[in-house]
Coordinates of C-alpha atoms in Angstrom, one line a residue:
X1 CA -185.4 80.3 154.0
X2 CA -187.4 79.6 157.2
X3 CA -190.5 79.2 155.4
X4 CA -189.1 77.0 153.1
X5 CA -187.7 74.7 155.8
X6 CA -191.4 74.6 157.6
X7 CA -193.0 73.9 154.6
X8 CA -190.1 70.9 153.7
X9 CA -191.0 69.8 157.4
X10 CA -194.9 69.4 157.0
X11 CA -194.9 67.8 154.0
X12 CA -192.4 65.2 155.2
X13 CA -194.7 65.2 158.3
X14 CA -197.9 64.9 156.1
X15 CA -196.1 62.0 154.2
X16 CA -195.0 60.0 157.1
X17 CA -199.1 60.5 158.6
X18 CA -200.4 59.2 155.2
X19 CA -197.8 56.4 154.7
X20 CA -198.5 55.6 158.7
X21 CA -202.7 55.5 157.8
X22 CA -201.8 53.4 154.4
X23 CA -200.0 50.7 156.9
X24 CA -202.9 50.5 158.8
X25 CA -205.4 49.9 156.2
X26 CA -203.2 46.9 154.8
X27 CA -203.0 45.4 157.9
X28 CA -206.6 45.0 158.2
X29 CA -207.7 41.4 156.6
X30 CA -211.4 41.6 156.0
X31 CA -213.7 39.3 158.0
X32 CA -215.8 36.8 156.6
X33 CA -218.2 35.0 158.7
X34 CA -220.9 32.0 157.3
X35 CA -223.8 31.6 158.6
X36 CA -226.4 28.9 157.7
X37 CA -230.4 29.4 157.8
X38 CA -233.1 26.5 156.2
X39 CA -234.7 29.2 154.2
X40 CA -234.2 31.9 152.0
X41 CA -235.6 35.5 153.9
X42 CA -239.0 36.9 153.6
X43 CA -237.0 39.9 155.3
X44 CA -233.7 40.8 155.6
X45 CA -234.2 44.3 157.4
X46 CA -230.9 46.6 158.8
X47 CA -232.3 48.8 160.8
X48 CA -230.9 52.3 160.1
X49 CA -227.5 53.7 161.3
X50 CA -227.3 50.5 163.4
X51 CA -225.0 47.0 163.2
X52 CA -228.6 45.4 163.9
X53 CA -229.9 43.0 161.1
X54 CA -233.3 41.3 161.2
X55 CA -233.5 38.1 159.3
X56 CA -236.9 36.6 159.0
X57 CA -237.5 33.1 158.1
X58 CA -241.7 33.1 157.0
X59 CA -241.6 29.5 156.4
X60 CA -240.8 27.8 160.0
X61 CA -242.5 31.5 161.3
X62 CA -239.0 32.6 162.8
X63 CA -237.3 36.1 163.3
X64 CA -233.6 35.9 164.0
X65 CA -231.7 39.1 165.0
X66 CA -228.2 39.9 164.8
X67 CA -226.0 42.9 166.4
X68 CA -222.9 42.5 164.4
X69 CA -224.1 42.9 160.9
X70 CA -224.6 39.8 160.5
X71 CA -221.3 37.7 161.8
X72 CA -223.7 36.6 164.4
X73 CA -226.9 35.5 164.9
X74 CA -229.7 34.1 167.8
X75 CA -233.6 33.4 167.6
X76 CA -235.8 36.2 168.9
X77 CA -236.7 34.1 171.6
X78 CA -239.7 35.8 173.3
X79 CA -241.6 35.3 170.4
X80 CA -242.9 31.6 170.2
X81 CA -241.0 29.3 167.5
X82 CA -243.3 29.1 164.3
X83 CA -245.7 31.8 165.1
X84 CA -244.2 35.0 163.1
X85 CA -245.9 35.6 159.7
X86 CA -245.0 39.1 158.7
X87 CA -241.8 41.7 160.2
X88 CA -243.0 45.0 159.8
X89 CA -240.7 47.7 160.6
X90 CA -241.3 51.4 161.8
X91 CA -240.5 53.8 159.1
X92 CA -239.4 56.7 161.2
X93 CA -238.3 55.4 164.7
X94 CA -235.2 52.9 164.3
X95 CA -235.5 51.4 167.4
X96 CA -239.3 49.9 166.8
X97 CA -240.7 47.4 164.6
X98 CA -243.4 44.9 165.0
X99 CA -243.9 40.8 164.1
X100 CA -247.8 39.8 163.7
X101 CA -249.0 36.7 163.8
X102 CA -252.0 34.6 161.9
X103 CA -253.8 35.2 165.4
X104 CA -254.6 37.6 167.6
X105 CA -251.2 38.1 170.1
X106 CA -248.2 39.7 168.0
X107 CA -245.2 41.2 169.1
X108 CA -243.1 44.4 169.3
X109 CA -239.7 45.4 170.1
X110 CA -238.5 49.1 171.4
X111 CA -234.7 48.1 171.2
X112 CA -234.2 46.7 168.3
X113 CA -234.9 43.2 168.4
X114 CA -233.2 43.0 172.2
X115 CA -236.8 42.1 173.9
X116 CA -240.2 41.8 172.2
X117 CA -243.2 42.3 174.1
X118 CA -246.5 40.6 173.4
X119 CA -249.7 43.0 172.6
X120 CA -253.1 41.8 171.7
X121 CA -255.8 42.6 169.4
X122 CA -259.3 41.7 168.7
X123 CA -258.9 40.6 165.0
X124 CA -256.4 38.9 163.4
X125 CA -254.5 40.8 161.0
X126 CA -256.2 41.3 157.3
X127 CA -254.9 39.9 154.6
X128 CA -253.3 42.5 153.0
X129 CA -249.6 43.5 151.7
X130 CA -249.7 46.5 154.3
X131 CA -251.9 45.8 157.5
X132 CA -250.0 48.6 159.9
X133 CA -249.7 51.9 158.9
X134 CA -247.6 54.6 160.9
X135 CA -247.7 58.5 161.3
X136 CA -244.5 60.5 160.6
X137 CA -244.8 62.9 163.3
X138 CA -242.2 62.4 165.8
X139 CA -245.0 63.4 168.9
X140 CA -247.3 60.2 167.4
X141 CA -244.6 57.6 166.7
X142 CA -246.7 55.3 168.8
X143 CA -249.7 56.0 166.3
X144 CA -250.2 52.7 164.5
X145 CA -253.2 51.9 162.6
X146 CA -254.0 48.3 162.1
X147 CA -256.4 46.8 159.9
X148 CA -257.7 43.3 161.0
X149 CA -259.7 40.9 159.5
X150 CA -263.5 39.6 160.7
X151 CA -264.8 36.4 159.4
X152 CA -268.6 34.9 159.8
X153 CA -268.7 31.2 159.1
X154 CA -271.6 30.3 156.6
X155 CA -272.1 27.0 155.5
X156 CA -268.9 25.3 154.5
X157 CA -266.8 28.6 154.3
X158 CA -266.8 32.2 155.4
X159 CA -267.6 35.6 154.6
X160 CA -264.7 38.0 155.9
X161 CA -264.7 42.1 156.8
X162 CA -261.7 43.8 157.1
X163 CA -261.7 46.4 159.5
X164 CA -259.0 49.3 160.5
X165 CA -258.6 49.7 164.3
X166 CA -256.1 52.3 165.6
X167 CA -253.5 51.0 168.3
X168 CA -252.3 54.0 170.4
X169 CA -248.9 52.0 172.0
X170 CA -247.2 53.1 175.0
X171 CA -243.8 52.9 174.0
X172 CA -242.3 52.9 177.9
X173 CA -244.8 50.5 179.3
X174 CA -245.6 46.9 178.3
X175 CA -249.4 47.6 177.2
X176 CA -251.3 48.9 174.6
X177 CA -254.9 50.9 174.5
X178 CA -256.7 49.9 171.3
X179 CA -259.3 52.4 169.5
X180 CA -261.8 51.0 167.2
X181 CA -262.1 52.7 164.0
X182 CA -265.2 52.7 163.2
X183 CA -264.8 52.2 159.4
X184 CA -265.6 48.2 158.1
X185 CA -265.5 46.7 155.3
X186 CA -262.2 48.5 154.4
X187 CA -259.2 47.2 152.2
X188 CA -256.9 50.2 152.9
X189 CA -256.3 52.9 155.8
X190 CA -253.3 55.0 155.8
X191 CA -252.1 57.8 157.9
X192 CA -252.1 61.6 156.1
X193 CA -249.0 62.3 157.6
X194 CA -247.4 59.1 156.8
X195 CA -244.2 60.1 154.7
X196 CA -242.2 62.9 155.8
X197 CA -241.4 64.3 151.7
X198 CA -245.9 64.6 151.9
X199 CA -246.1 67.8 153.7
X200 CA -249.1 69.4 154.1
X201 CA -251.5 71.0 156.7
X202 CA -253.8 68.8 156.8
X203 CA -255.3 67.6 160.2
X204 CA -253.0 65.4 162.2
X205 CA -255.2 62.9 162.7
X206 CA -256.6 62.7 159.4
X207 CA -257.0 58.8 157.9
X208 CA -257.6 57.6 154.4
X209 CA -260.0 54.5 153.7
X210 CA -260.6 52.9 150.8
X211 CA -263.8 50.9 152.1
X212 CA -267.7 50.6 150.7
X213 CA -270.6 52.9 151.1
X214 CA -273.2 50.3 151.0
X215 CA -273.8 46.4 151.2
X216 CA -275.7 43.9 149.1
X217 CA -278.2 41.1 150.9
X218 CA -275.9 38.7 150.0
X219 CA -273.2 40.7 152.1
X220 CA -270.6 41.1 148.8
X221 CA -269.8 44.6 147.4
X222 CA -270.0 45.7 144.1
X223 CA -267.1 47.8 142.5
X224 CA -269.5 51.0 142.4
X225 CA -269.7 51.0 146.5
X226 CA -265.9 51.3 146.8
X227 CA -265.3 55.0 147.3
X228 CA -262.2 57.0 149.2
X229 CA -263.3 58.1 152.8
X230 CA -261.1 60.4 154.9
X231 CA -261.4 61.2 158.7
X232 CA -260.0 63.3 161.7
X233 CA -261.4 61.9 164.6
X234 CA -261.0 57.8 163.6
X235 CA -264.8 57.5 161.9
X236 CA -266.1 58.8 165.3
X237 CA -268.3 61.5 164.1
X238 CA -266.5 62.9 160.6
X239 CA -266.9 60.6 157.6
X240 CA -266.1 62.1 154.6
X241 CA -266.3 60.9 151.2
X242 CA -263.8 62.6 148.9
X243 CA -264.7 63.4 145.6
X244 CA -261.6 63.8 144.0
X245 CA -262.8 66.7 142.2
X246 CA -265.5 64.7 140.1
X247 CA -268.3 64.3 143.1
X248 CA -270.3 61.5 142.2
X249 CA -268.0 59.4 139.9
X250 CA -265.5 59.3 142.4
X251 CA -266.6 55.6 142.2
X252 CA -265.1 52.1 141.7
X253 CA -261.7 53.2 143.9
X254 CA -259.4 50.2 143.9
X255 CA -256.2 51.6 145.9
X256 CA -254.6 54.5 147.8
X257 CA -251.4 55.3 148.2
X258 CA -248.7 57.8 149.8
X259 CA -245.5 57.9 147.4
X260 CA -242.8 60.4 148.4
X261 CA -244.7 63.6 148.6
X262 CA -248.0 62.2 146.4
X263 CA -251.4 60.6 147.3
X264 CA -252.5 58.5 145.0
X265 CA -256.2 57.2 144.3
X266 CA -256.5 54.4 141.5
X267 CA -260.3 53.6 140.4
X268 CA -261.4 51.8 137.7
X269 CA -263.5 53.7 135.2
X270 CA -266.8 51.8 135.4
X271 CA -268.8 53.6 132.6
X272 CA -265.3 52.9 130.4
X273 CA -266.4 49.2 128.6
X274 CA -262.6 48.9 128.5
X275 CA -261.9 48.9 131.8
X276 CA -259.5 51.4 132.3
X277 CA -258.0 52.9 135.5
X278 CA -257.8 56.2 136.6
X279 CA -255.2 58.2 138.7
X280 CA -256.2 61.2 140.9
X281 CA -253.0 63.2 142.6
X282 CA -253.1 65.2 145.4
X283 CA -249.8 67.2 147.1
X284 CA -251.9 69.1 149.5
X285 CA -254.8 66.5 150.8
X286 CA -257.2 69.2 149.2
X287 CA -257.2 69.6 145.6
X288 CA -256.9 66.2 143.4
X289 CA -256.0 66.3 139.5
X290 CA -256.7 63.4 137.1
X291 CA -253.2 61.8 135.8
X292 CA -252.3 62.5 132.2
X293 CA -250.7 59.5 130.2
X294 CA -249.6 60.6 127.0
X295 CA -252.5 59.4 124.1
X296 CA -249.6 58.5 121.4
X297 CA -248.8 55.3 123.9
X298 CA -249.5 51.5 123.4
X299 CA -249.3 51.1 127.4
X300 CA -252.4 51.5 128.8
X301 CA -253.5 51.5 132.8
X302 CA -255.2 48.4 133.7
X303 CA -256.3 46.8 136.7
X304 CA -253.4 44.5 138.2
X305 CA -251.0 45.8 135.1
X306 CA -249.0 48.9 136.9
X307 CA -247.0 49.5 139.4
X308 CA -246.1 52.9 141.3
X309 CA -242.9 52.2 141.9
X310 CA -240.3 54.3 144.2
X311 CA -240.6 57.8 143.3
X312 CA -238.5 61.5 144.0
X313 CA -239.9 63.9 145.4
X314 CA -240.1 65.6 142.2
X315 CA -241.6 63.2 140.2
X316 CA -243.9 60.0 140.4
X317 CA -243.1 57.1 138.5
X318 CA -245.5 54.1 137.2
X319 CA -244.4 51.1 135.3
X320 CA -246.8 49.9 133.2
X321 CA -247.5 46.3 131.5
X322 CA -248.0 46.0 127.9
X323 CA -251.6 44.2 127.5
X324 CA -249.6 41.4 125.1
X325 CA -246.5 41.1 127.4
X326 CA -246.8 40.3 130.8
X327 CA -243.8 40.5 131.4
X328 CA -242.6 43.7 129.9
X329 CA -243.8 47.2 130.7
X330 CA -243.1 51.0 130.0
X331 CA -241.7 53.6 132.5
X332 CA -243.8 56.8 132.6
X333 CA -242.3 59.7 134.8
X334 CA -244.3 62.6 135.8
X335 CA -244.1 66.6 136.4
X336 CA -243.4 68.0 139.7
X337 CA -247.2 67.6 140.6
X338 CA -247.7 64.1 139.9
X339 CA -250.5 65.0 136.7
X340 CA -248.9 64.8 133.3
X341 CA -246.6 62.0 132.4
X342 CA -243.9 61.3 129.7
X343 CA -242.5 57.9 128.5
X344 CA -239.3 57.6 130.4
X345 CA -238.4 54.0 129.3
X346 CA -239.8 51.5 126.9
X347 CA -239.1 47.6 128.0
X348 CA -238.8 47.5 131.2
X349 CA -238.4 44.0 132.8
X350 CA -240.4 42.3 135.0
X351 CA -240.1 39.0 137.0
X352 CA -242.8 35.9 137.0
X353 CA -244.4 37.1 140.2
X354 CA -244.7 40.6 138.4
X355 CA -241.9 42.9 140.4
X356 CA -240.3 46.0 138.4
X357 CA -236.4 45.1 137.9
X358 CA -236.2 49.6 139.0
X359 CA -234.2 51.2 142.0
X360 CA -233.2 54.1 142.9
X361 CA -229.9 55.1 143.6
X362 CA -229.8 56.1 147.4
X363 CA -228.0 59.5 148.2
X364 CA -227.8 60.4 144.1
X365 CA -230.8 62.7 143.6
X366 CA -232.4 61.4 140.3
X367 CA -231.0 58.4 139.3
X368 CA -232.4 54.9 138.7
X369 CA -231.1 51.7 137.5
X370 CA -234.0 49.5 135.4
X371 CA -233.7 46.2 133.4
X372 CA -234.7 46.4 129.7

């Protein structure tokens, strides 16, 4: 009988707790705030497990931050109005990101958008999607490769160099000591470690290049130069070519890539008089395999026509374009090691300036959403 009256008592209790909670939530209006900006955003960045939002307007060269999810916001006012052309946040550390300019003087913040401190460089930044590129060990956070572009004037225009240069930042002090790498002529340099799923034990200094082995009098490249150089002391002394398991041809490279735990090499095949690409996969900086697209497709790899899109870390994903339909593509998923791939989806959609319509679903292991 006892027992019966506690039990009576909790749940009343439990009832009266829930019905108390229940009041609470409907008395709780949601806000809505408006906001008005000239321009759409290049950016619009949240940095993670924050309220801070990071708006940025590339066409009047502005950053606006605000610390309320966006009720709020003010102009990043230690950077000079009109000068910021690219936000570029820091992968692993929420509390950094950087804004570079079309000069030499850019700008980084260690407290989320709070203060920016100016840092210079001797290039300007190259013009390329990706000119920073981070490391994803906690002990090298302030790591930061940055590729910059060199220019001699000839004539009436210019012939222009990118080069990579590593900036080692002191994340407590308002300098930076900069560390030429001394690999030109580059149009890619990325980190080893620079994705936390790509674990390997490779050297922690160890850089990817896509660059050119040798020059032409004229001072252009031809496709046959571009090759895949690696390094662990920043092109000092070790500068490595990597074969990719096929020596010699490991010619005509066109990209690199880290995706979720693969690295990815596209080159063109240069004794193909179609013009095809080639992948190479690696998930242990060592051994690369040559990707396997399934011969009973119509979609074929093409220069310009794919796109690696965001992968799990058990299999990679490419969207190819149909050679008749720019617009439309196939989905081709891969085994766990990034070498043989299926068709996952026929018809995928793409918009005029050539984006997948793909995403993943966050926290669902898996799952993707794509426009047919």
């Amino acid at each position: 009988m006892a027992s019966g009256l506690k039990t009576s008592l909790f749940m009343t209790w439990l009832l009266a707790l829930l019905s108390a909670c229940l009041v609470g939530v409907h008395a709780q209006q949601p806000e809505v705030a408006v906001n008005h900006f000239h321009n759409l955003p290049a950016k619009l960045f949240f940095f993670d497990d924050t309220t801070v939002v990071a708006y940025h307007d590339v066409i009047e060269g502005n950053v606006y931050i605000s610390d309320t999810e966006g009720k709020s916001w003010t102009r990043a006012g230690d950077i000079p109005e009109g000068e910021a052309s690219m936000f570029v946040e820091h992968p692993f550390n929420n509390r950094l990101a950087f804004v570079l300019t079309r000069g030499t003087t850019h700008y980084r913040t260690e407290d989320r958008g709070k203060t920016w401190r100016s840092f210079d460089m001797p290039l300007s930044p190259a013009f390329v999607a990706k000119p920073l590129s981070f490391h994803s060990d906690p002990a090298k956070y302030g790591y930061v490769l940055y590729q910059g572009v060199s220019c001699e004037r000839e004539g009436w225009g210019a012939i222009c160099h990118d080069e990579a240069r590593l900036s080692i930042y002191s994340l407590f002090l308002a300098r930076a000591s900069n560390h030429c790498v001394h690999r030109p002529d580059t149009s890619r340099c990325q980190f080893a470690h620079s994705s936390k799923d790509f674990k390997h034990e490779a050297h922690q200094d160890l850089i990817y290049c896509v660059g050119f082995d040798r020059t032409s009098m004229s001072g252009h490249h031809s496709l046959a130069s571009s090759r895949l150089f690696s390094s662990t002391d920043f092109f000092q002394d070790d500068n490595k070519v990597e074969g990719l398991g096929i020596g010699k041809n490991a010619r005509g490279v066109i990209a690199f890539a880290i995706v979720s735990k693969f690295a990815v090499v596209a080159l063109k095949d240069i004794s193909s008089p179609a013009n095809e690409m080639l992948l190479y996969v690696s998930v242990d900086t060592k051994t690369w395999a040559k990707a396997q697209f399934p011969h009973a497709s119509t979609a074929r790899l093409r220069e310009n026509a794919y796109t690696i899109v965001e992968s799990t870390t058990h299999s990679l994903a490419v969207d190819v374009v149909l050679q008749d339909q720019g617009t439309i593509g196939t989905l081709f998923v891969s085994n766990s090691n990034g070498t043989f791939f299926v068709e996952s989806l026929k018809d995928t959609n793409r918009n005029e300036m050539g984006f997948v319509d793909y995403e993943n679903l966050y926290g669902v292991e898996g799952v993707g959403i794509a426009a047919m």
